[in-house]
PDB file of C-alpha atoms in Angstrom:
ATOM      1  CA  MET L   1      17.156   2.708   1.116  1.00 79.00           C
ATOM      2  CA  GLN L   2      17.995   6.102  -0.332  1.00 94.00           C
ATOM      3  CA  THR L   3      15.374   8.286  -2.031  1.00 96.00           C
ATOM      4  CA  LEU L   4      16.295   7.433  -5.636  1.00 95.00           C
ATOM      5  CA  GLU L   5      16.455   3.715  -4.879  1.00 97.00           C
ATOM      6  CA  LEU L   6      13.001   3.878  -3.346  1.00 96.00           C
ATOM      7  CA  LEU L   7      11.701   5.933  -6.272  1.00 96.00           C
ATOM      8  CA  ASP L   8      13.066   3.373  -8.725  1.00 96.00           C
ATOM      9  CA  ARG L   9      11.146   0.648  -6.891  1.00 97.00           C
ATOM     10  CA  LEU L  10       7.925   2.697  -6.753  1.00 97.00           C
ATOM     11  CA  ILE L  11       8.036   3.638 -10.449  1.00 97.00           C
ATOM     12  CA  ALA L  12       8.275  -0.071 -11.350  1.00 97.00           C
ATOM     13  CA  PHE L  13       4.731  -0.621 -10.061  1.00 96.00           C
ATOM     14  CA  PRO L  14       2.385   0.353 -12.968  1.00 96.00           C
ATOM     15  CA  THR L  15      -0.253   1.884 -10.717  1.00 95.00           C
ATOM     16  CA  VAL L  16      -2.319   3.569 -13.422  1.00 95.00           C
ATOM     17  CA  SER L  17      -5.694   4.229 -11.803  1.00 91.00           C
ATOM     18  CA  ARG L  18      -7.361   1.384 -13.692  1.00 94.00           C
ATOM     19  CA  ASN L  19      -4.908  -1.083 -12.113  1.00 95.00           C
ATOM     20  CA  SER L  20      -4.566  -2.422  -8.588  1.00 94.00           C
ATOM     21  CA  ASN L  21      -2.062  -0.696  -6.313  1.00 96.00           C
ATOM     22  CA  LEU L  22      -1.783  -3.575  -3.842  1.00 96.00           C
ATOM     23  CA  GLU L  23       1.730  -4.661  -4.844  1.00 97.00           C
ATOM     24  CA  LEU L  24       3.035  -1.132  -4.303  1.00 97.00           C
ATOM     25  CA  ILE L  25       1.160  -0.806  -1.008  1.00 97.00           C
ATOM     26  CA  GLY L  26       2.574  -4.180   0.056  1.00 97.00           C
ATOM     27  CA  PHE L  27       6.085  -2.946  -0.691  1.00 98.00           C
ATOM     28  CA  ILE L  28       5.550   0.199   1.386  1.00 98.00           C
ATOM     29  CA  GLN L  29       4.011  -1.770   4.253  1.00 98.00           C
ATOM     30  CA  GLU L  30       6.940  -4.210   4.281  1.00 98.00           C
ATOM     31  CA  TYR L  31       9.408  -1.317   4.222  1.00 97.00           C
ATOM     32  CA  LEU L  32       7.677   0.357   7.166  1.00 97.00           C
ATOM     33  CA  ASP L  33       7.516  -2.935   9.063  1.00 97.00           C
ATOM     34  CA  GLY L  34      11.280  -3.207   8.620  1.00 96.00           C
ATOM     35  CA  HIS L  35      11.658   0.077  10.455  1.00 96.00           C
ATOM     36  CA  GLY L  36       9.248  -0.785  13.241  1.00 95.00           C
ATOM     37  CA  VAL L  37       6.328   1.222  11.902  1.00 96.00           C
ATOM     38  CA  THR L  38       2.891  -0.388  12.039  1.00 96.00           C
ATOM     39  CA  SER L  39       0.531   0.590   9.246  1.00 96.00           C
ATOM     40  CA  LYS L  40      -3.142   0.111   8.517  1.00 95.00           C
ATOM     41  CA  LEU L  41      -4.689  -0.666   5.135  1.00 96.00           C
ATOM     42  CA  ILE L  42      -8.072   0.698   4.097  1.00 95.00           C
ATOM     43  CA  HIS L  43      -9.383  -1.200   1.067  1.00 95.00           C
ATOM     44  CA  ASP L  44     -11.929  -0.371  -1.608  1.00 92.00           C
ATOM     45  CA  ASP L  45     -15.125  -2.422  -1.899  1.00 90.00           C
ATOM     46  CA  GLU L  46     -13.609  -4.925  -4.333  1.00 93.00           C
ATOM     47  CA  GLY L  47     -10.411  -5.394  -2.326  1.00 92.00           C
ATOM     48  CA  GLY L  48      -8.215  -4.589  -5.323  1.00 94.00           C
ATOM     49  CA  LYS L  49      -6.887  -1.271  -4.032  1.00 96.00           C
ATOM     50  CA  ALA L  50      -5.914   0.118  -0.662  1.00 96.00           C
ATOM     51  CA  ASN L  51      -4.920   3.241   1.231  1.00 96.00           C
ATOM     52  CA  LEU L  52      -2.111   2.999   3.761  1.00 98.00           C
ATOM     53  CA  TYR L  53      -2.099   4.946   7.014  1.00 96.00           C
ATOM     54  CA  ALA L  54       0.604   4.981   9.677  1.00 96.00           C
ATOM     55  CA  ILE L  55       1.648   7.086  12.669  1.00 96.00           C
ATOM     56  CA  ILE L  56       5.236   7.646  13.799  1.00 96.00           C
ATOM     57  CA  GLY L  57       5.615   9.159  17.251  1.00 95.00           C
ATOM     58  CA  PRO L  58       3.156   9.867  20.071  1.00 95.00           C
ATOM     59  CA  GLU L  59      -0.499   9.264  19.287  1.00 92.00           C
ATOM     60  CA  ASP L  60      -2.045  11.399  22.024  1.00 93.00           C
ATOM     61  CA  VAL L  61      -1.200  14.820  20.530  1.00 95.00           C
ATOM     62  CA  PRO L  62      -2.000  16.372  17.123  1.00 95.00           C
ATOM     63  CA  GLY L  63       0.748  16.102  14.530  1.00 95.00           C
ATOM     64  CA  VAL L  64       1.610  16.603  10.861  1.00 96.00           C
ATOM     65  CA  MET L  65       0.229  14.430   8.085  1.00 95.00           C
ATOM     66  CA  LEU L  66       2.287  13.769   4.950  1.00 97.00           C
ATOM     67  CA  SER L  67      -0.182  12.780   2.247  1.00 96.00           C
ATOM     68  CA  GLY L  68       0.343  11.425  -1.256  1.00 95.00           C
ATOM     69  CA  HIS L  69      -1.444   9.346  -3.869  1.00 96.00           C
ATOM     70  CA  THR L  70      -0.057   6.113  -5.268  1.00 95.00           C
ATOM     71  CA  ASP L  71      -1.855   6.117  -8.634  1.00 94.00           C
ATOM     72  CA  VAL L  72      -0.526   7.688 -11.819  1.00 95.00           C
ATOM     73  CA  VAL L  73      -2.083   8.865 -15.067  1.00 94.00           C
ATOM     74  CA  PRO L  74      -2.059   6.534 -18.109  1.00 94.00           C
ATOM     75  CA  VAL L  75       0.701   6.381 -20.716  1.00 92.00           C
ATOM     76  CA  ASP L  76      -1.600   5.212 -23.520  1.00 92.00           C
ATOM     77  CA  GLY L  77      -0.906   6.939 -26.817  1.00 90.00           C
ATOM     78  CA  GLN L  78       2.137   8.798 -25.489  1.00 93.00           C
ATOM     79  CA  ASP L  79       5.466   8.678 -27.315  1.00 92.00           C
ATOM     80  CA  TRP L  80       7.854   7.604 -24.578  1.00 94.00           C
ATOM     81  CA  SER L  81      11.452   7.003 -25.667  1.00 92.00           C
ATOM     82  CA  SER L  82      11.877   4.387 -22.929  1.00 92.00           C
ATOM     83  CA  ASP L  83       9.741   2.185 -20.689  1.00 94.00           C
ATOM     84  CA  PRO L  84       7.780   4.678 -18.508  1.00 94.00           C
ATOM     85  CA  PHE L  85       7.772   2.170 -15.644  1.00 96.00           C
ATOM     86  CA  VAL L  86      11.555   1.787 -15.599  1.00 96.00           C
ATOM     87  CA  MET L  87      13.165   4.896 -14.148  1.00 95.00           C
ATOM     88  CA  ARG L  88      16.131   6.193 -16.123  1.00 95.00           C
ATOM     89  CA  GLU L  89      18.643   8.945 -15.466  1.00 94.00           C
ATOM     90  CA  GLU L  90      19.788  11.361 -18.151  1.00 92.00           C
ATOM     91  CA  ASP L  91      21.801  14.547 -17.655  1.00 92.00           C
ATOM     92  CA  GLY L  92      21.054  14.552 -13.955  1.00 91.00           C
ATOM     93  CA  LEU L  93      17.298  14.183 -14.432  1.00 93.00           C
ATOM     94  CA  HIS L  94      15.230  11.092 -13.622  1.00 94.00           C
ATOM     95  CA  TYR L  95      12.437  10.024 -15.934  1.00 95.00           C
ATOM     96  CA  GLY L  96       9.495   7.690 -15.347  1.00 94.00           C
ATOM     97  CA  ARG L  97       5.726   7.817 -14.940  1.00 96.00           C
ATOM     98  CA  GLY L  98       5.059   9.273 -11.515  1.00 95.00           C
ATOM     99  CA  THR L  99       8.512  10.672 -10.740  1.00 95.00           C
ATOM    100  CA  ALA L 100       6.935  14.072 -10.062  1.00 94.00           C
ATOM    101  CA  ASP L 101       3.264  13.208  -9.630  1.00 92.00           C
ATOM    102  CA  MET L 102       3.774  11.953  -7.054  1.00 94.00           C
ATOM    103  CA  LYS L 103       5.931   8.972  -6.264  1.00 97.00           C
ATOM    104  CA  GLY L 104       8.917  11.253  -5.840  1.00 96.00           C
ATOM    105  CA  PHE L 105       7.272  12.689  -2.751  1.00 96.00           C
ATOM    106  CA  ILE L 106       6.379   9.241  -1.402  1.00 97.00           C
ATOM    107  CA  ALA L 107       9.971   8.086  -1.929  1.00 97.00           C
ATOM    108  CA  SER L 108      11.261  11.166  -0.094  1.00 97.00           C
ATOM    109  CA  VAL L 109       8.924  10.505   2.837  1.00 97.00           C
ATOM    110  CA  LEU L 110       9.887   6.833   3.046  1.00 97.00           C
ATOM    111  CA  ALA L 111      13.602   7.665   2.892  1.00 97.00           C
ATOM    112  CA  ALA L 112      13.119   9.919   5.930  1.00 97.00           C
ATOM    113  CA  VAL L 113      11.383   7.220   8.002  1.00 97.00           C
ATOM    114  CA  PRO L 114      14.605   5.927   9.668  1.00 96.00           C
ATOM    115  CA  ALA L 115      15.383   9.475  10.863  1.00 95.00           C
ATOM    116  CA  MET L 116      11.817   9.928  12.077  1.00 95.00           C
ATOM    117  CA  LYS L 117      12.132   6.743  14.127  1.00 94.00           C
ATOM    118  CA  THR L 118      15.392   7.755  15.799  1.00 94.00           C
ATOM    119  CA  ARG L 119      14.163  11.158  16.903  1.00 93.00           C
ATOM    120  CA  ASN L 120      12.233  11.761  20.057  1.00 91.00           C
ATOM    121  CA  LEU L 121       9.264  13.349  18.297  1.00 93.00           C
ATOM    122  CA  ALA L 122       7.167  15.715  20.402  1.00 95.00           C
ATOM    123  CA  ARG L 123       4.403  15.482  17.804  1.00 95.00           C
ATOM    124  CA  PRO L 124       3.575  12.552  15.542  1.00 96.00           C
ATOM    125  CA  ILE L 125       4.089  12.289  11.819  1.00 97.00           C
ATOM    126  CA  HIS L 126       1.161  10.686   9.996  1.00 96.00           C
ATOM    127  CA  LEU L 127       1.725   8.918   6.674  1.00 97.00           C
ATOM    128  CA  ALA L 128      -1.288   8.744   4.368  1.00 97.00           C
ATOM    129  CA  PHE L 129      -0.932   7.159   0.914  1.00 97.00           C
ATOM    130  CA  SER L 130      -4.133   6.869  -1.109  1.00 95.00           C
ATOM    131  CA  TYR L 131      -5.463   5.284  -4.296  1.00 94.00           C
ATOM    132  CA  ASP L 132      -7.446   6.718  -7.240  1.00 92.00           C
ATOM    133  CA  GLU L 133      -6.660  10.399  -6.713  1.00 91.00           C
ATOM    134  CA  GLU L 134      -6.242  10.885 -10.456  1.00 91.00           C
ATOM    135  CA  ILE L 135      -9.839   9.880 -11.180  1.00 87.00           C
ATOM    136  CA  GLY L 136     -11.613  11.948  -8.564  1.00 86.00           C
ATOM    137  CA  CYS L 137      -9.875  11.707  -5.160  1.00 88.00           C
ATOM    138  CA  ILE L 138     -11.769   8.482  -4.496  1.00 89.00           C
ATOM    139  CA  GLY L 139      -9.536   6.540  -2.136  1.00 82.00           C
ATOM    140  CA  VAL L 140      -8.806   9.334   0.302  1.00 90.00           C
ATOM    141  CA  ARG L 141     -12.501   9.611   1.148  1.00 89.00           C
ATOM    142  CA  ARG L 142     -12.306   6.258   2.927  1.00 89.00           C
ATOM    143  CA  MET L 143      -9.233   7.377   4.808  1.00 87.00           C
ATOM    144  CA  ILE L 144     -11.031  10.536   5.927  1.00 88.00           C
ATOM    145  CA  ASP L 145     -13.884   8.386   7.270  1.00 87.00           C
ATOM    146  CA  VAL L 146     -11.374   6.455   9.385  1.00 83.00           C
ATOM    147  CA  LEU L 147      -9.685   9.639  10.611  1.00 83.00           C
ATOM    148  CA  ALA L 148     -13.043  11.072  11.611  1.00 86.00           C
ATOM    149  CA  ASP L 149     -13.249   8.411  14.323  1.00 85.00           C
ATOM    150  CA  ALA L 150      -9.691   8.915  15.590  1.00 85.00           C
ATOM    151  CA  PRO L 151      -9.511  10.288  19.142  1.00 88.00           C
ATOM    152  CA  VAL L 152      -6.648  12.635  18.147  1.00 89.00           C
ATOM    153  CA  LYS L 153      -6.519  13.977  14.618  1.00 90.00           C
ATOM    154  CA  PRO L 154      -3.605  15.531  12.705  1.00 93.00           C
ATOM    155  CA  ALA L 155      -3.239  19.283  13.176  1.00 93.00           C
ATOM    156  CA  PHE L 156      -1.740  19.912   9.742  1.00 93.00           C
ATOM    157  CA  CYS L 157      -1.585  18.155   6.379  1.00 94.00           C
ATOM    158  CA  ILE L 158       1.151  18.592   3.778  1.00 95.00           C
ATOM    159  CA  ILE L 159       0.289  17.168   0.344  1.00 95.00           C
ATOM    160  CA  GLY L 160       3.331  16.496  -1.803  1.00 93.00           C
ATOM    161  CA  GLU L 161       1.962  17.454  -5.205  1.00 93.00           C
ATOM    162  CA  PRO L 162       4.492  18.828  -7.721  1.00 91.00           C
ATOM    163  CA  THR L 163       4.671  22.586  -7.077  1.00 89.00           C
ATOM    164  CA  GLU L 164       8.442  22.989  -7.603  1.00 88.00           C
ATOM    165  CA  MET L 165       8.666  23.405  -3.819  1.00 88.00           C
ATOM    166  CA  GLN L 166       6.444  26.465  -3.875  1.00 90.00           C
ATOM    167  CA  VAL L 167       3.946  26.727  -1.017  1.00 92.00           C
ATOM    168  CA  ALA L 168       0.476  26.204  -2.498  1.00 93.00           C
ATOM    169  CA  ILE L 169      -2.390  27.295  -0.272  1.00 95.00           C
ATOM    170  CA  GLY L 170      -5.330  26.772  -2.603  1.00 95.00           C
ATOM    171  CA  HIS L 171      -6.937  24.934  -5.480  1.00 95.00           C
ATOM    172  CA  LYS L 172     -10.370  25.093  -7.059  1.00 96.00           C
ATOM    173  CA  GLY L 173     -13.211  22.737  -6.278  1.00 95.00           C
ATOM    174  CA  LYS L 174     -14.421  20.379  -8.981  1.00 96.00           C
ATOM    175  CA  THR L 175     -17.822  19.017  -9.983  1.00 97.00           C
ATOM    176  CA  ASP L 176     -17.881  16.278 -12.646  1.00 96.00           C
ATOM    177  CA  ALA L 177     -21.277  15.717 -14.291  1.00 98.00           C
ATOM    178  CA  VAL L 178     -22.957  13.743 -17.083  1.00 99.00           C
ATOM    179  CA  CYS L 179     -25.651  15.266 -19.278  1.00 99.00           C
ATOM    180  CA  THR L 180     -27.897  12.711 -21.028  1.00 99.00           C
ATOM    181  CA  CYS L 181     -30.171  13.903 -23.837  1.00 99.00           C
ATOM    182  CA  HIS L 182     -33.173  11.780 -24.877  1.00 98.00           C
ATOM    183  CA  GLY L 183     -34.513  12.278 -28.392  1.00 98.00           C
ATOM    184  CA  VAL L 184     -36.644  10.206 -30.766  1.00 98.00           C
ATOM    185  CA  GLU L 185     -35.097   7.804 -33.266  1.00 97.00           C
ATOM    186  CA  SER L 186     -35.909   7.938 -36.969  1.00 97.00           C
ATOM    187  CA  HIS L 187     -34.372   6.997 -40.304  1.00 97.00           C
ATOM    188  CA  SER L 188     -32.330   9.905 -41.594  1.00 96.00           C
ATOM    189  CA  ALA L 189     -34.398   9.923 -44.794  1.00 97.00           C
ATOM    190  CA  LEU L 190     -37.291  10.947 -42.557  1.00 96.00           C
ATOM    191  CA  ALA L 191     -35.219  13.126 -40.247  1.00 96.00           C
ATOM    192  CA  PRO L 192     -38.030  15.574 -39.325  1.00 96.00           C
ATOM    193  CA  ASN L 193     -39.972  12.633 -37.869  1.00 96.00           C
ATOM    194  CA  GLY L 194     -37.323  12.199 -35.204  1.00 97.00           C
ATOM    195  CA  LEU L 195     -35.702  14.365 -32.562  1.00 98.00           C
ATOM    196  CA  ASN L 196     -31.938  14.377 -32.871  1.00 98.00           C
ATOM    197  CA  ALA L 197     -30.439  13.893 -29.414  1.00 98.00           C
ATOM    198  CA  ILE L 198     -27.116  15.265 -30.641  1.00 98.00           C
ATOM    199  CA  TYR L 199     -28.886  18.529 -31.450  1.00 98.00           C
ATOM    200  CA  LEU L 200     -30.278  18.605 -27.897  1.00 98.00           C
ATOM    201  CA  ALA L 201     -26.754  18.066 -26.613  1.00 99.00           C
ATOM    202  CA  SER L 202     -25.422  20.843 -28.826  1.00 98.00           C
ATOM    203  CA  GLU L 203     -27.971  23.255 -27.359  1.00 99.00           C
ATOM    204  CA  MET L 204     -26.938  22.264 -23.841  1.00 99.00           C
ATOM    205  CA  ILE L 205     -23.261  22.695 -24.714  1.00 99.00           C
ATOM    206  CA  SER L 206     -24.059  26.148 -26.054  1.00 99.00           C
ATOM    207  CA  ALA L 207     -25.819  26.895 -22.764  1.00 99.00           C
ATOM    208  CA  ILE L 208     -22.700  25.827 -20.856  1.00 99.00           C
ATOM    209  CA  ARG L 209     -20.561  28.125 -22.995  1.00 98.00           C
ATOM    210  CA  GLU L 210     -22.971  30.999 -22.410  1.00 98.00           C
ATOM    211  CA  LEU L 211     -22.850  30.340 -18.673  1.00 98.00           C
ATOM    212  CA  GLN L 212     -19.054  30.394 -18.839  1.00 98.00           C
ATOM    213  CA  THR L 213     -19.197  33.853 -20.417  1.00 98.00           C
ATOM    214  CA  HIS L 214     -21.591  34.994 -17.684  1.00 98.00           C
ATOM    215  CA  VAL L 215     -19.270  33.680 -14.961  1.00 98.00           C
ATOM    216  CA  ILE L 216     -16.263  35.442 -16.470  1.00 98.00           C
ATOM    217  CA  GLU L 217     -18.175  38.719 -16.619  1.00 97.00           C
ATOM    218  CA  THR L 218     -19.933  38.580 -13.239  1.00 95.00           C
ATOM    219  CA  GLY L 219     -18.317  35.892 -11.096  1.00 94.00           C
ATOM    220  CA  ALA L 220     -15.509  36.010  -8.559  1.00 96.00           C
ATOM    221  CA  ARG L 221     -11.858  36.484  -9.500  1.00 97.00           C
ATOM    222  CA  ASP L 222      -8.698  35.337  -7.765  1.00 96.00           C
ATOM    223  CA  ASP L 223      -5.494  36.431  -9.454  1.00 94.00           C
ATOM    224  CA  HIS L 224      -3.423  33.887  -7.549  1.00 93.00           C
ATOM    225  CA  TYR L 225      -4.653  31.394 -10.173  1.00 94.00           C
ATOM    226  CA  VAL L 226      -3.365  31.180 -13.745  1.00 94.00           C
ATOM    227  CA  VAL L 227      -7.038  31.111 -14.783  1.00 97.00           C
ATOM    228  CA  PRO L 228      -8.494  33.543 -12.232  1.00 97.00           C
ATOM    229  CA  TYR L 229     -12.170  32.596 -12.517  1.00 98.00           C
ATOM    230  CA  THR L 230     -14.471  29.569 -12.283  1.00 98.00           C
ATOM    231  CA  THR L 231     -14.418  27.459 -15.444  1.00 98.00           C
ATOM    232  CA  LEU L 232     -16.911  25.162 -17.173  1.00 98.00           C
ATOM    233  CA  HIS L 233     -15.630  22.617 -19.665  1.00 97.00           C
ATOM    234  CA  VAL L 234     -17.095  19.857 -21.887  1.00 98.00           C
ATOM    235  CA  GLY L 235     -14.586  17.048 -22.353  1.00 97.00           C
ATOM    236  CA  VAL L 236     -16.302  13.913 -23.672  1.00 97.00           C
ATOM    237  CA  ILE L 237     -19.321  13.391 -25.950  1.00 98.00           C
ATOM    238  CA  ASP L 238     -20.978  10.180 -27.149  1.00 98.00           C
ATOM    239  CA  GLY L 239     -24.000   9.972 -29.446  1.00 97.00           C
ATOM    240  CA  GLY L 240     -25.382   8.195 -32.463  1.00 96.00           C
ATOM    241  CA  THR L 241     -25.080   4.683 -33.857  1.00 96.00           C
ATOM    242  CA  ALA L 242     -25.053   5.172 -37.646  1.00 97.00           C
ATOM    243  CA  LEU L 243     -25.045   8.028 -40.122  1.00 97.00           C
ATOM    244  CA  ASN L 244     -28.486   7.103 -41.487  1.00 98.00           C
ATOM    245  CA  ILE L 245     -30.174   7.025 -38.069  1.00 98.00           C
ATOM    246  CA  VAL L 246     -31.426  10.073 -36.180  1.00 97.00           C
ATOM    247  CA  PRO L 247     -29.983   9.338 -32.712  1.00 98.00           C
ATOM    248  CA  ASN L 248     -32.333   8.982 -29.778  1.00 98.00           C
ATOM    249  CA  ALA L 249     -29.595   9.395 -27.168  1.00 98.00           C
ATOM    250  CA  CYS L 250     -26.512  11.494 -26.654  1.00 99.00           C
ATOM    251  CA  LYS L 251     -24.519  12.078 -23.519  1.00 98.00           C
ATOM    252  CA  PHE L 252     -21.562  14.244 -22.664  1.00 99.00           C
ATOM    253  CA  ARG L 253     -19.412  14.847 -19.637  1.00 98.00           C
ATOM    254  CA  PHE L 254     -18.636  18.282 -18.343  1.00 99.00           C
ATOM    255  CA  GLU L 255     -16.990  19.781 -15.313  1.00 98.00           C
ATOM    256  CA  ILE L 256     -17.034  22.892 -13.190  1.00 98.00           C
ATOM    257  CA  ARG L 257     -13.832  24.037 -11.488  1.00 97.00           C
ATOM    258  CA  ASN L 258     -14.952  26.682  -9.073  1.00 97.00           C
ATOM    259  CA  LEU L 259     -13.397  29.352  -6.946  1.00 97.00           C
ATOM    260  CA  LEU L 260     -14.425  29.189  -3.310  1.00 93.00           C
ATOM    261  CA  GLU L 261     -16.632  32.268  -3.784  1.00 94.00           C
ATOM    262  CA  ASP L 262     -18.665  30.655  -6.593  1.00 95.00           C
ATOM    263  CA  ASP L 263     -21.205  28.000  -5.626  1.00 96.00           C
ATOM    264  CA  PRO L 264     -21.028  25.109  -8.133  1.00 97.00           C
ATOM    265  CA  MET L 265     -24.506  23.926  -7.129  1.00 98.00           C
ATOM    266  CA  ALA L 266     -25.927  27.322  -8.074  1.00 98.00           C
ATOM    267  CA  LEU L 267     -24.345  26.917 -11.508  1.00 98.00           C
ATOM    268  CA  MET L 268     -25.719  23.376 -11.754  1.00 98.00           C
ATOM    269  CA  ASP L 269     -29.188  24.705 -10.861  1.00 98.00           C
ATOM    270  CA  ARG L 270     -28.968  27.196 -13.728  1.00 98.00           C
ATOM    271  CA  LEU L 271     -28.058  24.388 -16.120  1.00 99.00           C
ATOM    272  CA  GLU L 272     -30.927  22.228 -14.829  1.00 98.00           C
ATOM    273  CA  VAL L 273     -33.350  25.076 -15.585  1.00 98.00           C
ATOM    274  CA  LYS L 274     -31.874  25.443 -19.058  1.00 98.00           C
ATOM    275  CA  ALA L 275     -32.151  21.682 -19.666  1.00 98.00           C
ATOM    276  CA  THR L 276     -35.845  21.776 -18.763  1.00 98.00           C
ATOM    277  CA  GLU L 277     -36.410  24.742 -21.089  1.00 98.00           C
ATOM    278  CA  ILE L 278     -34.646  23.111 -24.031  1.00 98.00           C
ATOM    279  CA  ALA L 279     -36.547  19.834 -23.675  1.00 98.00           C
ATOM    280  CA  ALA L 280     -39.885  21.620 -23.183  1.00 98.00           C
ATOM    281  CA  ALA L 281     -39.500  23.395 -26.519  1.00 98.00           C
ATOM    282  CA  TYR L 282     -39.835  20.013 -28.266  1.00 98.00           C
ATOM    283  CA  GLN L 283     -42.316  18.195 -26.054  1.00 98.00           C
ATOM    284  CA  ASP L 284     -45.476  19.210 -27.935  1.00 97.00           C
ATOM    285  CA  LYS L 285     -44.284  17.138 -30.886  1.00 97.00           C
ATOM    286  CA  PHE L 286     -42.035  14.744 -28.961  1.00 97.00           C
ATOM    287  CA  PRO L 287     -43.469  14.197 -25.444  1.00 98.00           C
ATOM    288  CA  THR L 288     -40.577  11.961 -24.405  1.00 97.00           C
ATOM    289  CA  ALA L 289     -37.939  14.617 -25.054  1.00 98.00           C
ATOM    290  CA  LYS L 290     -35.836  14.959 -21.926  1.00 98.00           C
ATOM    291  CA  ILE L 291     -32.445  16.117 -20.672  1.00 99.00           C
ATOM    292  CA  ASP L 292     -30.977  14.717 -17.439  1.00 98.00           C
ATOM    293  CA  ILE L 293     -27.941  15.990 -15.553  1.00 99.00           C
ATOM    294  CA  THR L 294     -26.250  13.743 -12.983  1.00 98.00           C
ATOM    295  CA  ILE L 295     -23.255  14.575 -10.800  1.00 98.00           C
ATOM    296  CA  SER L 296     -20.759  11.717 -10.952  1.00 95.00           C
ATOM    297  CA  ASN L 297     -18.054  13.099  -8.681  1.00 92.00           C
ATOM    298  CA  GLU L 298     -17.129  16.222  -6.765  1.00 93.00           C
ATOM    299  CA  TYR L 299     -14.582  17.496  -4.313  1.00 92.00           C
ATOM    300  CA  PRO L 300     -14.218  20.810  -2.478  1.00 92.00           C
ATOM    301  CA  GLY L 301     -11.603  23.432  -3.111  1.00 92.00           C
ATOM    302  CA  LEU L 302      -8.726  24.311  -0.822  1.00 92.00           C
ATOM    303  CA  ASN L 303      -8.347  27.857   0.450  1.00 92.00           C
ATOM    304  CA  THR L 304      -5.939  28.038   3.388  1.00 95.00           C
ATOM    305  CA  ALA L 305      -5.439  31.505   4.854  1.00 94.00           C
ATOM    306  CA  PRO L 306      -2.021  32.981   3.956  1.00 93.00           C
ATOM    307  CA  ASP L 307      -1.324  33.683   7.637  1.00 94.00           C
ATOM    308  CA  ALA L 308      -2.384  30.231   8.852  1.00 95.00           C
ATOM    309  CA  GLU L 309       0.062  28.432  11.132  1.00 94.00           C
ATOM    310  CA  ILE L 310       0.588  25.613   8.625  1.00 94.00           C
ATOM    311  CA  VAL L 311       1.556  28.127   5.902  1.00 95.00           C
ATOM    312  CA  THR L 312       4.115  29.839   8.141  1.00 93.00           C
ATOM    313  CA  PHE L 313       5.456  26.439   9.200  1.00 90.00           C
ATOM    314  CA  VAL L 314       5.927  25.135   5.649  1.00 92.00           C
ATOM    315  CA  LYS L 315       7.463  28.401   4.463  1.00 93.00           C
ATOM    316  CA  SER L 316      10.029  28.077   7.255  1.00 92.00           C
ATOM    317  CA  LEU L 317      10.910  24.602   5.959  1.00 89.00           C
ATOM    318  CA  THR L 318      11.188  25.568   2.287  1.00 88.00           C
ATOM    319  CA  GLY L 319      12.651  29.034   2.696  1.00 88.00           C
ATOM    320  CA  ALA L 320       9.808  30.438   0.596  1.00 85.00           C
ATOM    321  CA  ASN L 321       8.496  33.913   1.274  1.00 87.00           C
ATOM    322  CA  ASP L 322       5.547  33.787  -1.091  1.00 91.00           C
ATOM    323  CA  HIS L 323       2.689  31.395  -1.759  1.00 92.00           C
ATOM    324  CA  MET L 324       0.603  30.325  -4.729  1.00 91.00           C
ATOM    325  CA  LYS L 325      -2.597  28.569  -5.787  1.00 93.00           C
ATOM    326  CA  VAL L 326      -2.572  25.693  -8.271  1.00 90.00           C
ATOM    327  CA  ALA L 327      -4.764  24.945 -11.268  1.00 85.00           C
ATOM    328  CA  PHE L 328      -5.130  21.237 -10.484  1.00 86.00           C
ATOM    329  CA  GLY L 329      -7.089  19.729  -7.616  1.00 85.00           C
ATOM    330  CA  THR L 330      -6.035  17.029  -5.175  1.00 84.00           C
TER     331      THR L 330
END
């Protein structure tokens, strides 16, 4: 199959992260089998999703890993002019959910498999296709566990995220956390008798914004990034049950996207101290007042040295002379 034919097939699998990716993985595994490539599946706990890992070439020397994720972001609420899971061509461009991020890369890798098989490779090519990257790089963690036990590990890894073929050597780390504020319920007609958990949350959100200002003024900077400093961001908030009830609970989700030089746990520690201070200010009257912060997911940043062998190697393939760092993580 040619690249576009493979991409058309891959786009047709609606592998939004909430869905299973097993049909797509089965298609890839069957395709590889047809070219004499044995692959291994690494499932999640429920068995509804899987990573695929394969090696082409000698297995006793380090090689190059080509890594991509099979899940895509949702299309809910988006105004598509055609079915996002049916690839269409218009004016030389191909449209569909995942064409760039990142089934286009997977299709390109698969289309090259016949050539990989016919060459007498001195070093192996590793194929690594994961699940649930879009919701926190979840699937690849299981693949890493398997690779940790391999007698010979890949020397390099090329991740086919959409960079317009620019060589990206870095991305920020990410810490995803939930802040839960515990107040005291009351009827709104007697509002002073309760402790409004939404107000506690608003104080914590203000503390996060103040910490962001502090980080901008005193933290590290890296001008290779569009946003050259560590960021803190509140994205989701949930609190209250009715307008006439003082809410006893409110939670919100926030994230830290950190430069390598900034320690996200140090920032989390500062927020923990602030949470304790805010709750303590109310505990004389409301002893059960409390604010909890829980980390729900995290992954490290990438910061490959500009003169690293892998950077020079990839630049020689792309013809690029420069490199970049990307705002997203993978």
